[in-house]
C-alpha cells in the first residue's frame, strides 16, 4: 500500500486540476452571460425611454398605437435574438465546464487496467488540448 501512495497522490492531483479547470471555465462563461444580460437590459431601458418620449409626442391615438406596435415588433425580435444568444452561451458553459471532467473520467475508465500514474500522465497531456480560449 505504501507503493501506491505517490501514485494515488498524482491521480488525485490530476482530478483536482480537472475540477479547477472546470470551475474556471464555468466562472468565465457565467461572467460572459451576465455581461450579455447587462448589455441587453441597458439597451432595453434606452429603448423604453425612447418609446415613452415618442408616445408623449404623438399627435393622435392612431399614431400612438402605431408607435406602440412598432416598438412591440422590435421588442420581440430583439428578445428572441437575446434568448438565442444566451442559450448558446449556456450551451458553451456546460460543454466547457464538463470537458475536463469528462476527459478525466474517460481516462480513468480506459485506464482501469493501467496503473494510476499512467492515467495521470495521459490526463495531463490532454489537458493542454482542452484549454482552448472561447471565441465570442
PDB file of N, CA and C in Angstrom, residues 3 21 27 38 46 90 107:
ATOM      1  N   UNK A   3       3.530   1.655  -1.642  1.00  0.00           N
ATOM      2  CA  UNK A   3       3.981   1.884  -3.013  1.00  0.00           C
ATOM      3  C   UNK A   3       2.941   2.668  -3.813  1.00  0.00           C
ATOM      4  N   UNK A  21      -9.984  23.386 -13.493  1.00  0.00           N
ATOM      5  CA  UNK A  21     -10.170  23.842 -14.872  1.00  0.00           C
ATOM      6  C   UNK A  21     -11.649  23.970 -15.197  1.00  0.00           C
ATOM      7  N   UNK A  27     -16.947  29.757 -14.401  1.00  0.00           N
ATOM      8  CA  UNK A  27     -16.969  31.161 -13.969  1.00  0.00           C
ATOM      9  C   UNK A  27     -16.790  32.094 -15.159  1.00  0.00           C
ATOM     10  N   UNK A  38     -26.554  42.221 -18.881  1.00  0.00           N
ATOM     11  CA  UNK A  38     -26.420  43.637 -18.550  1.00  0.00           C
ATOM     12  C   UNK A  38     -26.555  44.503 -19.799  1.00  0.00           C
ATOM     13  N   UNK A  46     -32.976  51.903 -22.582  1.00  0.00           N
ATOM     14  CA  UNK A  46     -32.849  53.008 -23.533  1.00  0.00           C
ATOM     15  C   UNK A  46     -33.999  53.008 -24.539  1.00  0.00           C
ATOM     16  N   UNK A  90     -25.109  29.424 -22.629  1.00  0.00           N
ATOM     17  CA  UNK A  90     -25.315  28.374 -21.633  1.00  0.00           C
ATOM     18  C   UNK A  90     -24.856  27.019 -22.162  1.00  0.00           C
ATOM     19  N   UNK A 107     -10.440   8.860 -19.163  1.00  0.00           N
ATOM     20  CA  UNK A 107      -9.096   8.314 -18.964  1.00  0.00           C
ATOM     21  C   UNK A 107      -9.095   7.293 -17.841  1.00  0.00           C
TER      22      UNK A 107
END
